[in-house]
CSV table of C-alpha atoms and ligand atoms in Angstrom, one decimal:
chain,number,residue,atom,x,y,z
A,26,MET,CA,0.0,0.0,0.1
A,27,THR,CA,2.9,2.4,0.7
A,28,HIS,CA,4.0,2.8,-2.9
A,29,TYR,CA,0.9,4.4,-4.1
A,30,THR,CA,0.7,8.1,-4.9
A,31,LEU,CA,-1.8,10.7,-3.8
A,32,ALA,CA,-3.4,10.3,-7.3
A,33,ASP,CA,-3.8,6.5,-6.6
A,34,TYR,CA,-5.4,7.2,-3.3
A,35,GLN,CA,-7.8,9.6,-4.9
A,36,GLN,CA,-9.0,6.8,-7.2
A,37,GLN,CA,-9.2,4.3,-4.4
A,38,LEU,CA,-11.3,6.6,-2.3
A,39,ALA,CA,-13.6,7.5,-5.2
A,40,SER,CA,-14.2,3.8,-6.2
A,41,LYS,CA,-14.8,3.2,-2.4
A,42,ASP,CA,-12.0,0.5,-2.4
A,43,ILE,CA,-10.8,2.1,0.8
A,44,SER,CA,-12.3,4.7,3.3
A,45,SER,CA,-10.7,7.8,4.6
A,46,VAL,CA,-10.7,6.5,8.0
A,47,GLU,CA,-8.9,3.3,6.9
A,48,LEU,CA,-6.4,5.5,5.0
A,49,ALA,CA,-5.8,7.8,8.1
A,50,GLN,CA,-5.4,4.7,10.3
A,51,PHE,CA,-2.8,3.3,8.0
A,52,PHE,CA,-0.7,6.3,7.8
A,53,LEU,CA,-1.0,6.9,11.5
A,54,GLN,CA,0.5,3.4,11.9
A,55,GLN,CA,3.3,4.4,9.5
A,56,MET,CA,4.1,7.4,11.6
A,57,ALA,CA,4.4,5.2,14.7
A,58,LYS,CA,6.3,2.6,12.9
A,59,HIS,CA,8.9,5.2,11.7
A,60,ALA,CA,9.0,7.4,14.7
A,61,HIS,CA,12.8,6.8,14.9
A,62,LEU,CA,13.2,9.0,11.9
A,63,ASN,CA,11.9,11.9,14.1
A,64,SER,CA,10.1,13.5,11.0
A,65,PHE,CA,7.1,14.7,13.1
A,66,ILE,CA,6.9,17.2,15.9
A,67,THR,CA,3.2,16.7,16.5
A,68,VAL,CA,0.9,13.9,15.6
A,69,CYS,CA,-2.9,14.8,15.4
A,70,GLU,CA,-4.4,11.3,15.8
A,71,GLN,CA,-7.7,12.3,17.3
A,72,GLU,CA,-8.3,15.3,15.0
A,73,ALA,CA,-7.3,13.3,11.9
A,74,LEU,CA,-9.6,10.5,12.6
A,75,LEU,CA,-12.5,12.9,13.1
A,76,GLN,CA,-11.7,14.7,9.9
A,77,ALA,CA,-11.4,11.3,8.1
A,78,LYS,CA,-14.8,10.3,9.5
A,79,HIS,CA,-16.3,13.5,8.3
A,80,ALA,CA,-14.6,13.0,4.8
A,81,ASP,CA,-16.3,9.6,4.6
A,82,GLU,CA,-19.7,11.0,5.5
A,83,LEU,CA,-19.3,13.7,2.8
A,84,ARG,CA,-18.4,10.9,0.3
A,85,ALA,CA,-21.5,8.9,1.3
A,86,GLN,CA,-23.6,11.9,0.6
A,87,GLY,CA,-22.1,12.4,-2.8
A,88,LYS,CA,-20.4,15.7,-1.6
A,89,ALA,CA,-16.8,14.6,-1.9
A,90,GLY,CA,-14.4,16.8,-3.8
A,91,PRO,CA,-11.2,15.5,-5.5
A,92,LEU,CA,-9.1,15.7,-2.3
A,93,THR,CA,-11.6,14.8,0.3
A,94,GLY,CA,-10.2,12.3,2.7
A,95,ILE,CA,-6.6,12.5,1.4
A,96,PRO,CA,-4.1,12.4,4.3
A,97,PHE,CA,-1.1,14.7,4.4
A,98,ALA,CA,1.1,16.7,6.9
A,99,HIS,CA,1.9,20.3,7.3
A,100,LYS,CA,5.4,21.6,8.0
A,101,ASP,CA,5.3,23.0,11.6
A,102,ILE,CA,5.7,26.5,10.3
A,103,PHE,CA,2.1,27.0,9.5
A,104,CYS,CA,-0.4,28.2,12.0
A,105,THR,CA,-2.9,25.6,13.0
A,106,LYS,CA,-5.8,26.7,15.2
A,107,GLY,CA,-5.8,24.8,18.4
A,108,ILE,CA,-2.8,22.7,17.5
A,109,LYS,CA,0.7,23.5,18.6
A,110,THR,CA,2.8,25.4,16.0
A,111,SER,CA,6.4,25.4,17.2
A,112,CYS,CA,8.6,26.4,14.1
A,113,ALA,CA,10.9,23.9,15.7
A,114,SER,CA,11.9,26.4,18.3
A,115,LYS,CA,11.9,26.4,22.1
A,116,MET,CA,10.5,29.9,21.7
A,117,LEU,CA,7.2,28.5,20.4
A,118,ASP,CA,7.2,25.2,22.2
A,119,ASN,CA,4.1,26.3,24.1
A,120,PHE,CA,2.4,28.3,21.2
A,121,ILE,CA,-1.0,27.2,20.1
A,122,ALA,CA,-2.1,29.4,17.3
A,123,PRO,CA,-5.4,31.2,17.6
A,124,TYR,CA,-6.1,31.1,13.9
A,125,ASN,CA,-5.3,29.0,10.8
A,126,ALA,CA,-2.8,29.9,8.0
A,127,THR,CA,-4.7,30.5,4.8
A,128,ILE,CA,-3.1,27.4,3.2
A,129,VAL,CA,-4.3,25.4,6.3
A,130,ASP,CA,-7.8,26.6,5.7
A,131,LYS,CA,-7.7,25.9,2.0
A,132,MET,CA,-6.4,22.3,2.4
A,133,ALA,CA,-8.9,21.6,5.2
A,134,SER,CA,-11.8,23.1,3.0
A,135,ALA,CA,-10.8,20.7,0.2
A,136,GLY,CA,-11.4,17.9,2.8
A,137,MET,CA,-7.8,16.9,3.3
A,138,VAL,CA,-7.0,15.1,6.5
A,139,MET,CA,-4.0,16.6,8.3
A,140,LEU,CA,-2.2,13.9,10.3
A,141,GLY,CA,0.5,15.9,11.9
A,142,LYS,CA,3.1,18.7,11.8
A,143,THR,CA,6.5,17.9,10.5
A,144,ASN,CA,10.0,18.6,11.9
A,145,MET,CA,12.2,21.3,10.5
A,146,ASP,CA,15.1,23.6,11.1
A,147,GLU,CA,14.3,26.2,13.8
A,148,PHE,CA,12.5,29.0,12.0
A,149,ALA,CA,13.4,27.4,8.7
A,150,MET,CA,17.0,28.3,9.1
A,151,GLY,CA,19.2,25.5,8.0
A,152,SER,CA,20.0,22.9,5.3
A,153,SER,CA,20.2,19.8,7.4
A,154,ASN,CA,17.3,19.6,9.8
A,155,GLU,CA,19.9,19.7,12.6
A,156,ASN,CA,18.8,22.9,14.1
A,157,SER,CA,15.5,21.7,15.5
A,158,PHE,CA,14.7,22.1,19.2
A,159,TYR,CA,13.0,18.7,18.8
A,160,GLY,CA,16.1,16.9,17.6
A,161,LYS,CA,17.5,16.0,14.1
A,162,VAL,CA,15.6,14.1,11.5
A,163,HIS,CA,17.2,11.1,9.8
A,164,ASN,CA,17.4,10.6,6.1
A,165,PRO,CA,15.3,7.3,5.4
A,166,TRP,CA,17.9,6.2,2.7
A,167,ASP,CA,20.7,6.3,5.3
A,168,LEU,CA,19.9,6.9,8.9
A,169,ASN,CA,23.4,8.3,9.5
A,170,CYS,CA,22.8,11.1,6.9
A,171,VAL,CA,20.7,14.3,7.1
A,172,PRO,CA,17.5,14.7,5.1
A,173,GLY,CA,18.4,18.3,4.1
A,174,GLY,CA,16.5,21.3,5.4
A,175,SER,CA,14.7,23.2,6.4
A,176,SER,CA,11.7,21.1,5.3
A,177,GLY,CA,13.6,17.9,6.3
A,178,GLY,CA,10.8,16.4,8.2
A,179,SER,CA,8.4,16.7,5.3
A,180,ALA,CA,10.9,15.3,2.9
A,181,ALA,CA,11.9,12.3,5.0
A,182,ALA,CA,8.2,11.5,5.8
A,183,VAL,CA,7.2,11.5,2.1
A,184,ALA,CA,10.3,9.5,1.1
A,185,ALA,CA,9.7,6.9,3.7
A,186,ARG,CA,6.0,6.6,2.6
A,187,ILE,CA,5.0,7.7,6.1
A,188,ILE,CA,2.6,10.2,4.4
A,189,PRO,CA,1.6,10.6,0.7
A,190,ALA,CA,2.4,14.3,0.6
A,191,ALA,CA,3.4,17.2,2.8
A,192,THR,CA,3.7,21.0,2.7
A,193,GLY,CA,7.1,22.7,2.8
A,194,THR,CA,8.4,26.2,2.6
A,195,ASP,CA,11.5,27.5,0.6
A,196,THR,CA,13.3,30.7,1.4
A,197,GLY,CA,16.6,29.7,-0.2
A,198,GLY,CA,16.1,26.0,-1.2
A,199,SER,CA,14.2,24.5,1.8
A,200,ILE,CA,11.7,22.5,-0.4
A,201,ARG,CA,14.0,21.6,-3.2
A,202,GLN,CA,17.3,20.7,-1.3
A,203,PRO,CA,15.6,18.2,1.2
A,204,ALA,CA,13.5,16.9,-1.8
A,205,ALA,CA,16.9,16.1,-3.6
A,206,PHE,CA,18.4,14.6,-0.5
A,207,CYS,CA,15.4,12.3,0.1
A,208,GLY,CA,14.5,11.5,-3.6
A,209,ILE,CA,11.1,13.1,-3.8
A,210,THR,CA,9.5,15.9,-5.9
A,211,GLY,CA,9.4,19.3,-4.4
A,212,LEU,CA,8.0,22.5,-6.0
A,213,LYS,CA,8.9,26.1,-4.9
A,214,PRO,CA,6.2,28.3,-6.7
A,215,THR,CA,6.6,31.8,-7.9
A,216,TYR,CA,6.8,34.3,-5.0
A,217,GLY,CA,3.3,35.3,-4.1
A,218,ARG,CA,1.6,32.3,-5.7
A,219,ILE,CA,0.6,30.8,-2.4
A,220,SER,CA,-0.5,33.0,0.5
A,221,ARG,CA,2.1,33.6,3.3
A,222,TYR,CA,-0.7,34.5,5.8
A,223,GLY,CA,-0.2,32.4,8.9
A,224,MET,CA,3.1,31.0,7.7
A,225,ILE,CA,5.6,32.1,10.3
A,226,ALA,CA,8.1,34.5,8.7
A,227,PHE,CA,11.7,34.0,8.2
A,228,ALA,CA,12.7,36.3,5.3
A,229,SER,CA,9.3,37.7,4.0
A,230,SER,CA,10.5,38.8,0.6
A,231,LEU,CA,11.9,35.2,-0.1
A,232,ASP,CA,9.6,32.8,1.8
A,233,GLN,CA,7.2,30.7,-0.3
A,234,ALA,CA,5.2,27.6,0.5
A,235,GLY,CA,4.9,24.6,-1.9
A,236,PRO,CA,4.0,20.9,-2.1
A,237,MET,CA,6.4,18.0,-1.4
A,238,THR,CA,5.2,14.7,-3.1
A,239,GLN,CA,6.3,11.6,-4.8
A,240,THR,CA,5.4,12.8,-8.3
A,241,ALA,CA,4.9,15.9,-10.3
A,242,PHE,CA,1.4,14.9,-10.9
A,243,ASP,CA,0.7,14.9,-7.2
A,244,ALA,CA,2.4,18.3,-6.9
A,245,ALA,CA,0.0,19.7,-9.5
A,246,ILE,CA,-3.0,18.3,-7.7
A,247,LEU,CA,-1.9,20.0,-4.5
A,248,LEU,CA,-0.9,23.2,-6.1
A,249,ASN,CA,-4.4,23.5,-7.4
A,250,VAL,CA,-5.6,23.8,-3.8
A,251,MET,CA,-2.7,25.7,-2.3
A,252,ALA,CA,-2.4,28.6,-4.8
A,253,GLY,CA,-4.4,31.7,-5.1
A,254,PHE,CA,-4.9,35.3,-4.1
A,255,ASP,CA,-5.4,36.1,-0.5
A,256,PRO,CA,-6.5,39.6,0.6
A,257,LYS,CA,-4.8,38.9,3.9
A,258,ASP,CA,-1.3,38.8,2.3
A,259,SER,CA,-0.3,42.0,0.5
A,260,THR,CA,2.4,40.2,-1.5
A,261,SER,CA,-0.1,37.5,-2.7
A,262,LEU,CA,-0.5,37.5,-6.5
A,263,ASP,CA,-3.9,38.5,-7.8
A,264,THR,CA,-3.9,36.4,-10.8
A,265,PRO,CA,-6.1,33.4,-11.7
A,266,VAL,CA,-5.1,29.9,-10.8
A,267,PRO,CA,-5.0,27.6,-13.9
A,268,ASP,CA,-5.7,23.9,-13.5
A,269,TYR,CA,-2.1,22.7,-13.0
A,270,THR,CA,-3.0,19.2,-14.0
A,271,ALA,CA,-4.3,20.3,-17.4
A,272,ASN,CA,-1.1,20.6,-19.4
A,273,LEU,CA,0.9,17.7,-17.9
A,274,ASN,CA,0.7,15.7,-21.0
A,275,ASP,CA,1.8,18.4,-23.4
A,276,SER,CA,4.7,17.4,-25.7
A,277,LEU,CA,8.1,18.6,-24.9
A,278,LYS,CA,8.9,18.9,-28.6
A,279,GLY,CA,10.8,22.2,-29.2
A,280,VAL,CA,10.9,23.1,-25.5
A,281,ARG,CA,14.2,25.1,-25.0
A,282,ILE,CA,16.1,24.1,-21.9
A,283,GLY,CA,19.0,26.3,-20.7
A,284,ILE,CA,22.2,24.9,-19.3
A,285,ILE,CA,24.8,26.9,-17.6
A,286,PRO,CA,28.1,25.2,-18.2
A,287,SER,CA,29.9,26.6,-15.2
A,288,PHE,CA,27.2,24.8,-13.0
A,289,PHE,CA,28.6,21.4,-14.1
A,290,GLY,CA,32.2,22.0,-13.4
A,291,GLN,CA,34.2,22.0,-10.2
A,292,GLY,CA,32.2,21.6,-7.0
A,293,LEU,CA,29.6,19.4,-8.5
A,294,HIS,CA,29.7,15.7,-7.4
A,295,PRO,CA,30.5,13.5,-10.4
A,296,ASP,CA,27.6,11.2,-9.8
A,297,ILE,CA,25.2,14.2,-9.9
A,298,ASN,CA,26.8,15.3,-13.0
A,299,GLU,CA,26.4,12.0,-14.7
A,300,ALA,CA,22.8,11.5,-13.6
A,301,ILE,CA,21.9,14.9,-15.1
A,302,ASN,CA,23.8,14.1,-18.3
A,303,LYS,CA,21.7,10.9,-18.6
A,304,SER,CA,18.5,12.9,-17.9
A,305,LYS,CA,19.5,15.3,-20.7
A,306,THR,CA,19.5,12.5,-23.1
A,307,VAL,CA,16.0,11.5,-21.9
A,308,LEU,CA,14.7,15.0,-22.3
A,309,GLU,CA,16.2,15.2,-25.8
A,310,GLN,CA,14.4,12.0,-26.7
A,311,LEU,CA,11.2,13.6,-25.5
A,312,GLY,CA,11.9,16.5,-28.0
A,313,ALA,CA,13.6,19.2,-25.8
A,314,VAL,CA,16.5,21.1,-27.1
A,315,PHE,CA,19.4,22.3,-25.0
A,316,VAL,CA,20.8,25.9,-25.2
A,317,GLU,CA,23.9,27.2,-23.3
A,318,ILE,CA,23.3,30.3,-21.3
A,319,ASP,CA,25.1,32.2,-18.7
A,320,LEU,CA,24.0,33.8,-15.3
A,321,PRO,CA,27.1,36.1,-15.0
A,322,HIS,CA,26.3,37.3,-11.5
A,323,HIS,CA,25.6,34.0,-10.0
A,324,ASP,CA,28.7,34.0,-7.7
A,325,LEU,CA,27.0,36.8,-5.8
A,326,ALA,CA,24.1,34.5,-4.7
A,327,ILE,CA,25.2,33.1,-1.4
A,328,PRO,CA,26.6,36.4,0.2
A,329,THR,CA,23.7,38.4,-1.1
A,330,TYR,CA,21.2,35.9,0.3
A,331,TYR,CA,22.9,35.8,3.7
A,332,VAL,CA,22.7,39.6,4.0
A,333,ILE,CA,19.1,39.9,2.9
A,334,ALA,CA,17.7,36.9,4.6
A,335,SER,CA,19.4,37.7,7.8
A,336,ALA,CA,18.3,41.4,7.7
A,337,GLU,CA,14.6,40.3,7.3
A,338,CYS,CA,14.9,37.6,9.9
A,339,SER,CA,16.4,40.0,12.5
A,340,SER,CA,13.4,42.2,11.9
A,341,ASN,CA,10.8,39.4,11.8
A,342,LEU,CA,12.1,37.8,14.9
A,343,ALA,CA,12.1,40.9,17.0
A,344,ARG,CA,8.4,40.1,17.8
A,345,TYR,CA,9.6,37.1,20.2
A,346,ASP,CA,10.3,39.3,23.2
A,347,GLY,CA,9.0,37.1,26.0
A,348,VAL,CA,5.9,39.3,26.2
A,349,ARG,CA,3.6,38.5,23.3
A,350,TYR,CA,4.4,35.1,22.2
A,351,GLY,CA,5.9,31.8,23.5
A,352,TYR,CA,8.7,31.5,25.9
A,353,ARG,CA,9.1,33.8,28.9
A,354,ALA,CA,12.2,33.8,31.1
A,355,LYS,CA,11.5,33.2,34.8
A,356,ASN,CA,11.8,35.9,37.4
A,357,PRO,CA,13.1,38.8,35.3
A,358,GLU,CA,14.8,41.6,37.2
A,359,ASN,CA,13.4,44.2,34.8
A,360,LEU,CA,11.9,44.5,31.3
A,361,LEU,CA,15.3,44.5,29.5
A,362,ASP,CA,16.3,41.4,31.5
A,363,LEU,CA,13.1,39.7,30.4
A,364,TYR,CA,13.8,40.5,26.7
A,365,GLN,CA,17.3,39.5,26.9
A,366,ARG,CA,17.0,36.3,28.8
A,367,SER,CA,13.7,35.1,27.0
A,368,ARG,CA,15.6,35.5,23.6
A,369,SER,CA,18.9,34.0,24.8
A,370,GLU,CA,17.2,31.1,26.5
A,371,ALA,CA,14.8,30.1,23.8
A,372,PHE,CA,16.6,30.8,20.5
A,373,GLY,CA,19.0,28.2,19.1
A,374,SER,CA,22.5,29.1,18.0
A,375,GLU,CA,21.9,29.3,14.2
A,376,VAL,CA,18.8,31.7,14.7
A,377,LYS,CA,21.0,33.8,17.0
A,378,ARG,CA,23.8,33.9,14.4
A,379,ARG,CA,21.3,35.1,11.7
A,380,ILE,CA,19.8,37.6,14.1
A,381,MET,CA,23.2,39.1,14.9
A,382,ILE,CA,24.3,39.2,11.2
A,383,GLY,CA,21.0,40.9,10.3
A,384,THR,CA,21.1,43.5,13.0
A,385,TYR,CA,24.8,44.3,12.1
A,386,VAL,CA,24.0,44.8,8.3
A,387,LEU,CA,21.0,46.9,9.1
A,388,SER,CA,22.8,49.1,11.5
A,389,SER,CA,23.7,52.7,10.7
A,390,GLY,CA,27.0,52.9,9.1
A,391,TYR,CA,26.8,49.3,7.7
A,392,TYR,CA,23.4,49.6,6.0
A,393,ASP,CA,24.8,51.1,2.9
A,394,ALA,CA,27.9,48.9,2.7
A,395,TYR,CA,25.9,45.6,3.1
A,396,TYR,CA,22.1,45.9,2.9
A,397,ILE,CA,21.9,48.4,0.1
A,398,LYS,CA,24.7,46.6,-1.8
A,399,ALA,CA,22.9,43.3,-1.4
A,400,GLN,CA,19.7,44.8,-2.8
A,401,GLN,CA,21.7,45.9,-5.8
A,402,ALA,CA,23.2,42.6,-6.3
A,403,ARG,CA,19.8,40.9,-5.9
A,404,ARG,CA,18.5,43.1,-8.9
A,405,LEU,CA,21.6,42.0,-11.0
A,406,LEU,CA,20.8,38.4,-10.2
A,407,ALA,CA,17.0,38.8,-11.1
A,408,GLU,CA,18.0,40.4,-14.4
A,409,ASP,CA,20.3,37.6,-15.2
A,410,TYR,CA,17.4,35.3,-15.2
A,411,GLN,CA,15.3,37.6,-17.3
A,412,ASN,CA,18.0,37.8,-19.9
A,413,ALA,CA,18.2,34.1,-19.9
A,414,PHE,CA,14.5,33.6,-20.4
A,415,LYS,CA,14.7,35.5,-23.7
A,416,TYR,CA,16.5,32.5,-25.1
A,417,VAL,CA,15.1,29.5,-23.1
A,418,ASP,CA,11.8,28.3,-21.7
A,419,VAL,CA,13.3,26.8,-18.5
A,420,ILE,CA,16.7,26.2,-17.0
A,421,LEU,CA,18.0,22.9,-15.9
A,422,SER,CA,20.5,22.9,-13.0
A,423,PRO,CA,21.7,20.6,-10.2
A,424,THR,CA,19.6,21.0,-7.1
A,425,THR,CA,22.6,20.4,-4.7
A,426,PRO,CA,26.4,20.1,-5.3
A,427,ASP,CA,26.5,16.8,-3.3
A,428,PRO,CA,24.1,14.0,-2.2
A,429,ALA,CA,22.9,14.0,1.5
A,430,PHE,CA,25.9,14.4,3.9
A,431,LYS,CA,26.5,12.8,7.2
A,432,ILE,CA,24.8,14.0,10.4
A,433,ALA,CA,27.3,16.4,12.1
A,434,GLU,CA,29.5,16.7,9.1
A,435,LYS,CA,28.9,20.3,8.5
A,436,SER,CA,27.2,21.4,11.7
A,437,ASP,CA,30.4,23.1,13.0
A,438,ASP,CA,31.1,25.1,9.9
A,439,PRO,CA,28.2,27.4,8.9
A,440,VAL,CA,29.9,28.5,5.7
A,441,LYS,CA,30.2,24.9,4.5
A,442,MET,CA,26.5,24.4,5.4
A,443,TYR,CA,25.5,27.6,3.5
A,444,LEU,CA,27.2,26.3,0.4
A,445,SER,CA,24.8,23.5,0.1
A,446,ASP,CA,22.3,25.9,-1.2
A,447,ILE,CA,24.5,27.3,-4.0
A,448,TYR,CA,22.1,26.2,-6.8
A,449,THR,CA,18.8,27.0,-5.1
A,450,ILE,CA,19.2,30.4,-3.4
A,451,ALA,CA,19.3,32.8,-6.4
A,452,VAL,CA,15.9,31.5,-7.6
A,453,ASN,CA,14.3,32.8,-4.5
A,454,MET,CA,15.9,36.3,-4.8
A,455,ALA,CA,14.5,36.4,-8.4
A,456,GLY,CA,11.1,35.2,-7.0
A,457,LEU,CA,11.0,32.4,-9.7
A,458,PRO,CA,9.4,29.0,-9.5
A,459,ALA,CA,11.5,25.9,-9.5
A,460,ILE,CA,11.0,22.2,-9.1
A,461,ASN,CA,13.3,19.3,-7.9
A,462,ILE,CA,12.8,15.9,-9.2
A,463,PRO,CA,14.8,12.7,-8.5
A,464,CYS,CA,17.2,11.9,-11.4
A,465,GLY,CA,19.4,9.1,-10.2
A,466,PHE,CA,21.6,7.8,-7.4
A,467,SER,CA,25.0,8.3,-5.9
A,468,GLY,CA,25.7,5.0,-4.3
A,469,HIS,CA,22.7,4.3,-2.1
A,470,LEU,CA,21.6,8.0,-1.9
A,471,PRO,CA,19.2,9.6,-4.3
A,472,VAL,CA,20.1,12.8,-6.2
A,473,GLY,CA,18.0,15.4,-7.8
A,474,MET,CA,17.9,18.0,-10.6
A,475,GLN,CA,15.9,21.3,-10.8
A,476,PHE,CA,14.1,23.1,-13.5
A,477,ILE,CA,13.8,26.9,-13.1
A,478,GLY,CA,11.1,28.7,-14.9
A,479,ASN,CA,10.0,32.3,-15.4
A,480,HIS,CA,7.4,33.9,-13.1
A,481,LEU,CA,4.1,32.0,-13.1
A,482,SER,CA,5.4,29.1,-15.3
A,483,GLU,CA,4.5,26.4,-12.8
A,484,SER,CA,2.5,24.5,-15.5
A,485,LYS,CA,5.5,24.4,-17.7
A,486,LEU,CA,7.7,23.1,-15.0
A,487,LEU,CA,5.2,20.4,-13.9
A,488,ASN,CA,4.6,19.5,-17.5
A,489,ILE,CA,8.4,18.8,-18.1
A,490,ALA,CA,8.8,17.0,-14.7
A,491,HIS,CA,5.7,14.9,-15.4
A,492,GLN,CA,6.8,13.9,-18.9
A,493,PHE,CA,10.2,13.0,-17.5
A,494,GLN,CA,8.7,10.9,-14.8
A,495,GLN,CA,6.4,9.1,-17.4
A,496,VAL,CA,9.6,7.5,-19.0
A,497,THR,CA,11.9,7.1,-16.0
A,498,SER,CA,11.5,5.5,-12.6
A,499,HIS,CA,13.8,7.3,-10.2
A,500,HIS,CA,10.7,8.8,-8.5
A,501,GLN,CA,9.2,5.3,-7.8
A,502,LYS,CA,12.3,4.2,-5.9
A,503,ALA,CA,11.6,4.1,-2.2
A,504,PRO,CA,14.0,3.5,0.7
A,505,GLU,CA,14.2,0.0,2.1
A,506,ILE,CA,12.7,0.9,5.4
A,507,SER,CA,9.5,1.9,3.7
A,508,LEU,CA,9.0,-1.5,2.0
B,618,LIG,N1,19.3,26.7,3.9
B,618,LIG,C1,18.9,28.1,3.7
B,618,LIG,C2,19.0,28.8,5.0
B,618,LIG,O1,19.5,28.3,5.9
B,618,LIG,C3,17.5,28.2,3.2
B,618,LIG,C4,16.5,27.9,4.1
B,618,LIG,C5,15.1,28.1,3.6
B,618,LIG,O2,14.9,28.0,2.4
B,618,LIG,N2,14.2,28.3,4.5
B,618,LIG,O3,18.7,29.9,5.1
């Protein structure tokens, strides 16, 4: 039963081969069986069974929609009314949101059954899921390796078939990088395509939610529900949502795919290089043509991101002061002591590092030298992509320079850790959509590649990914522990 996709479960529910309650019970068992992966922070057994029962009733009354009764999990960054929303931080360990994020409401209104909240890096800062207050997550392909981050719990859970699909968020790669490390499909949509209302902010000009699934087809099904304008989010795009499943079977004949030769040189693991080369042949057989392009300012991506993301995080996280939300230090001597001790006792070291960098680059005297410069560099990076899209429909790039690394291998060296996002980060700064799909293996570990498209080209990305998955089987491979 575990190898089915979300689309398969849709059919089985529709034909009444299985009930929503049976499906929820099965996946709750999967969650218990694989608890050692630590992919969940909260399991919502009672709530899920009630929702599933309600879904079955709707189906019996002929009122079921396409996603009624489908089980899934939310990254623990989305506010869920009445259910703990921790963002994997001690700061929010006791936080029960008083309202739902828009995407939580949308998925619930579609009848989907939320089984729990997945583990992640604290406040979505990290690339390995080692920065969680609730402990590290293990990669289901190799328990000694990280699942990637920050949406590591979602990626591990989908890869291990603990859950058919999950939500993630991507500020600099946090959907795509863990999807690559765990061998699943992960889509980061165009900035503004999915509402950020109720999604705990890290870097507001970069954060974007998206689906994490086994297949591109499943990602399209979920994006149909997740996307759309939201008056509660001023950066949400007021453009109609197409049916993302409608063009999945379009031919790839004549589709122009850009390749940046320097991305495939030094620094890229040879197995990833080889897997992408083989995938290029498959794409050519499907009719695509490859065009060499350049992104001349790409070297600026990592330093620019760490200035902008840290600046925004230092501002966003100022709200956690021990007064309004979450953790409050005991017996403060005065107000300043309350602020200082609440923050120093409840934030982890990576979050503190980002707040300090951000405060520094925004401070008077350094603002022009760092923050303004970074904004200028961001513009150059975004323009590079626009120039490229004059010649190509999408860009094909590695998702990560290496396969999943060992737990603790990079945790003492933040710069090494930051470099694992070298291929994903610029995409967020340009606000573009991109999708990771599995494309092969390096030894026993899966590797991925990403397609990057112009704004609002999700349908095209999903079409290419789906066509590739129709003629390959990388996405069907599951780790042994799931079998
Ligand atoms: N790994 C990157 C960081 O640590 C990106 C995180 C993300 O996309 N949320 O900031």
